[in-house]
């Protein structure tokens, strides 16, 4: 009976979705049949906010031309228009002046929040807490939708192995499995269960594809990787986003194996739209259609438009090429109207699904905006997520957590009182200096004697009318003496060092990834007079901190944690939150190791256990170890965990059976704590070489002191599949190793056969 009921409700549900979909498809076709060619092309045209829409109408120049396009119905979307008043005004122009009154879809980069800023995505990935990540996206969607936005250019799901690349802060790190789960969580957070609700928005998987593999980590650079890496490492998070029902994709600035991604039909048409059945639309990256001329791939603008459309780009972000060139291309039979119809249908469908066509002002309610933007619910959520994102990298002699009474603490560092850097890079609508600083966070704990000095100064500058940027001073050491004097007087020094918020992000690749400016020198000078240092790092990428790892007893990775940064850090330093984060990206020992990542291949000369001291002819550096300083998956707690009773339920698996891998985890310390239990596999011999380890499962558990728990994972054939030498996703029979442990260095393994 139960089963029948379940089946019936499944049938009712899926048939109602089916009919809803059919209704939307019909509405789309009806609308399309009324559109002129120019109006269709207009839907494929996206402009950046080009003037203050609540101000006077532009009289001349580019703004006037774009205004006329809007009024004619030749613009399908606008980006970077925010706030209900502005959005309503711009929507009105499109809806009330144009012949068919099709509303605009309003896009914005909600990379880690709107006005209330969440931790940077790399930090959130360090939580390994998919609920927290879903919450972060849902809250960002709620806040932004209240301000008129209905489409975000997020999540960025680019896997990356190169910490030099500035945009590592926007992604989930180096692993395709974790990256896929994070991608799904973010899509579910942004889009919710009902896209037609005014509090959910359409999401974008970007940058399709392989942007995270730009050569030498240099922004906008070329990418040359084979199909093996493309399919096994780069594409899985995109596929996960597509499977989660994401509505849009954005392509990328890079060329991939000689073809700019914007015109890559293999990626956008064959894989995305055909193989994955993606029925949403693809937006170009900013100006990326035009940039194909500079790439040396398109001869001129018209040619770029042709290549982009044939390659599968449905919407032109800020190149203004589709709107000027597509009609000509049709006349010349270079592209067909069917190409345009397909793109427009995809765009209209999303607009219907968002509820925009039925109510263009669905997201335009000033009362809701006033109630939701900056509300307590959202601010509280940032604190929750921020705490979970912190990773404890080192804690010798239990210097942490700090005692709450009677301790003289010296707080030192350029970022210690800074309220800007923790907001990270993509804080476009946050007010300047709105993060809680570490100084403010620590001041909430009143039992200790806290003194602060900056040590190295910050410079605040405002580049090109954008946000105030904080920079670490590289010329002035006048704060050193005061910092050293303070360190001499106190029991514990808390040093807050790292990168300023704008040192990572788009266009912020770095060729040196150590502590910028005089911070390293300051750290060494302070350590010379007081070695009792807790180093709090703020940064948007893995840094080279080998000296600190050797000489500083406690290191806390606090990334850029957003609005509630200082409170989250203080709660961790004082033990009110026991840190549970794990690194989503390996930290190199030295820059020369980059790219360094856990799921590397074995090579023909891997050495025994990766090392062959004394030998010359094996895969290694003569002046550096192979292993990273801190591996993927690494992170400590104020308690300790012991793993035992590792077991596999069988030694053989077939296509239709599964194996249960289990282990018992015990909290062997004195306080309650969370552990991320990680399962890796290795396929030691296959038709195409496989990584030495691949994450295939993890569970976050919380244990009281002394408590044990059996943790189980179910492994199936599909978990063993990969893109193999036959260019197919399949599992190949043979031996598999399974590892379960606390990070990617785990050694203990069990073995089974796939028959
Ligand atoms: C970035 C995209 C972003 C777009 C719109 C581009 O420069 O690469 O990630 O969504 O700008 O702001």
PDB file of N, CA and C in Angstrom, residues 683 685-688 690 717 720-726 728-736 753-755:
ATOM      1  N   UNK A 683      42.480   3.222  -8.367  1.00  0.00           N
ATOM      2  CA  UNK A 683      42.378   2.191  -9.397  1.00  0.00           C
ATOM      3  C   UNK A 683      43.818   2.016  -9.902  1.00  0.00           C
ATOM      4  N   UNK A 685      45.446   0.117 -11.840  1.00  0.00           N
ATOM      5  CA  UNK A 685      45.825  -0.305 -13.184  1.00  0.00           C
ATOM      6  C   UNK A 685      44.596  -0.162 -14.063  1.00  0.00           C
ATOM      7  N   UNK A 686      44.673   0.633 -15.147  1.00  0.00           N
ATOM      8  CA  UNK A 686      43.475   0.887 -15.954  1.00  0.00           C
ATOM      9  C   UNK A 686      43.879   1.214 -17.383  1.00  0.00           C
ATOM     10  N   UNK A 687      42.893   1.341 -18.275  1.00  0.00           N
ATOM     11  CA  UNK A 687      43.194   1.587 -19.691  1.00  0.00           C
ATOM     12  C   UNK A 687      43.778   2.982 -19.904  1.00  0.00           C
ATOM     13  N   UNK A 688      43.528   3.880 -18.959  1.00  0.00           N
ATOM     14  CA  UNK A 688      44.204   5.181 -18.954  1.00  0.00           C
ATOM     15  C   UNK A 688      44.645   5.390 -17.511  1.00  0.00           C
ATOM     16  N   UNK A 690      45.358   6.385 -13.789  1.00  0.00           N
ATOM     17  CA  UNK A 690      44.453   6.966 -12.796  1.00  0.00           C
ATOM     18  C   UNK A 690      45.249   7.631 -11.681  1.00  0.00           C
ATOM     19  N   UNK A 717      29.509   0.370  -8.386  1.00  0.00           N
ATOM     20  CA  UNK A 717      30.300   0.380  -9.614  1.00  0.00           C
ATOM     21  C   UNK A 717      30.441   1.801 -10.170  1.00  0.00           C
ATOM     22  N   UNK A 720      33.308   3.940  -9.306  1.00  0.00           N
ATOM     23  CA  UNK A 720      34.626   3.536  -9.818  1.00  0.00           C
ATOM     24  C   UNK A 720      34.810   3.946 -11.274  1.00  0.00           C
ATOM     25  N   UNK A 721      33.763   4.518 -11.850  1.00  0.00           N
ATOM     26  CA  UNK A 721      33.803   4.840 -13.278  1.00  0.00           C
ATOM     27  C   UNK A 721      34.669   6.068 -13.548  1.00  0.00           C
ATOM     28  N   UNK A 722      35.221   6.118 -14.722  1.00  0.00           N
ATOM     29  CA  UNK A 722      36.008   7.284 -15.139  1.00  0.00           C
ATOM     30  C   UNK A 722      35.985   7.357 -16.662  1.00  0.00           C
ATOM     31  N   UNK A 723      36.460   8.457 -17.202  1.00  0.00           N
ATOM     32  CA  UNK A 723      36.520   8.647 -18.640  1.00  0.00           C
ATOM     33  C   UNK A 723      37.774   7.932 -19.115  1.00  0.00           C
ATOM     34  N   UNK A 724      37.596   6.827 -19.784  1.00  0.00           N
ATOM     35  CA  UNK A 724      38.739   5.938 -20.022  1.00  0.00           C
ATOM     36  C   UNK A 724      39.328   6.083 -21.433  1.00  0.00           C
ATOM     37  N   UNK A 725      40.188   5.150 -21.785  1.00  0.00           N
ATOM     38  CA  UNK A 725      40.888   5.262 -23.069  1.00  0.00           C
ATOM     39  C   UNK A 725      39.945   5.098 -24.255  1.00  0.00           C
ATOM     40  N   UNK A 726      38.776   4.475 -24.008  1.00  0.00           N
ATOM     41  CA  UNK A 726      37.793   4.352 -25.092  1.00  0.00           C
ATOM     42  C   UNK A 726      36.914   5.589 -25.179  1.00  0.00           C
ATOM     43  N   UNK A 728      34.923   6.732 -22.854  1.00  0.00           N
ATOM     44  CA  UNK A 728      33.620   6.400 -22.270  1.00  0.00           C
ATOM     45  C   UNK A 728      33.729   6.487 -20.756  1.00  0.00           C
ATOM     46  N   UNK A 729      32.610   6.834 -20.103  1.00  0.00           N
ATOM     47  CA  UNK A 729      32.553   6.768 -18.636  1.00  0.00           C
ATOM     48  C   UNK A 729      32.215   5.352 -18.254  1.00  0.00           C
ATOM     49  N   UNK A 730      33.162   4.622 -17.746  1.00  0.00           N
ATOM     50  CA  UNK A 730      32.841   3.286 -17.271  1.00  0.00           C
ATOM     51  C   UNK A 730      33.872   2.819 -16.245  1.00  0.00           C
ATOM     52  N   UNK A 731      33.452   1.856 -15.464  1.00  0.00           N
ATOM     53  CA  UNK A 731      34.378   1.255 -14.501  1.00  0.00           C
ATOM     54  C   UNK A 731      35.016   0.062 -15.178  1.00  0.00           C
ATOM     55  N   UNK A 732      36.299  -0.105 -14.956  1.00  0.00           N
ATOM     56  CA  UNK A 732      36.988  -1.237 -15.566  1.00  0.00           C
ATOM     57  C   UNK A 732      37.256  -2.297 -14.510  1.00  0.00           C
ATOM     58  N   UNK A 733      36.931  -3.551 -14.819  1.00  0.00           N
ATOM     59  CA  UNK A 733      37.142  -4.626 -13.849  1.00  0.00           C
ATOM     60  C   UNK A 733      38.601  -4.688 -13.395  1.00  0.00           C
ATOM     61  N   UNK A 734      38.787  -5.168 -12.186  1.00  0.00           N
ATOM     62  CA  UNK A 734      40.141  -5.298 -11.659  1.00  0.00           C
ATOM     63  C   UNK A 734      40.191  -4.900 -10.191  1.00  0.00           C
ATOM     64  N   UNK A 735      41.422  -4.682  -9.732  1.00  0.00           N
ATOM     65  CA  UNK A 735      41.642  -4.365  -8.317  1.00  0.00           C
ATOM     66  C   UNK A 735      41.356  -2.895  -8.011  1.00  0.00           C
ATOM     67  N   UNK A 736      40.801  -2.646  -6.840  1.00  0.00           N
ATOM     68  CA  UNK A 736      40.643  -1.276  -6.343  1.00  0.00           C
ATOM     69  C   UNK A 736      41.108  -1.207  -4.896  1.00  0.00           C
ATOM     70  N   UNK A 753      38.020  -6.545  -5.585  1.00  0.00           N
ATOM     71  CA  UNK A 753      38.055  -6.739  -7.044  1.00  0.00           C
ATOM     72  C   UNK A 753      36.713  -6.362  -7.628  1.00  0.00           C
ATOM     73  N   UNK A 754      36.726  -5.638  -8.712  1.00  0.00           N
ATOM     74  CA  UNK A 754      35.491  -5.441  -9.476  1.00  0.00           C
ATOM     75  C   UNK A 754      35.479  -6.506 -10.561  1.00  0.00           C
ATOM     76  N   UNK A 755      34.433  -7.338 -10.519  1.00  0.00           N
ATOM     77  CA  UNK A 755      34.370  -8.455 -11.482  1.00  0.00           C
ATOM     78  C   UNK A 755      33.731  -8.011 -12.784  1.00  0.00           C
TER      79      UNK A 755
END
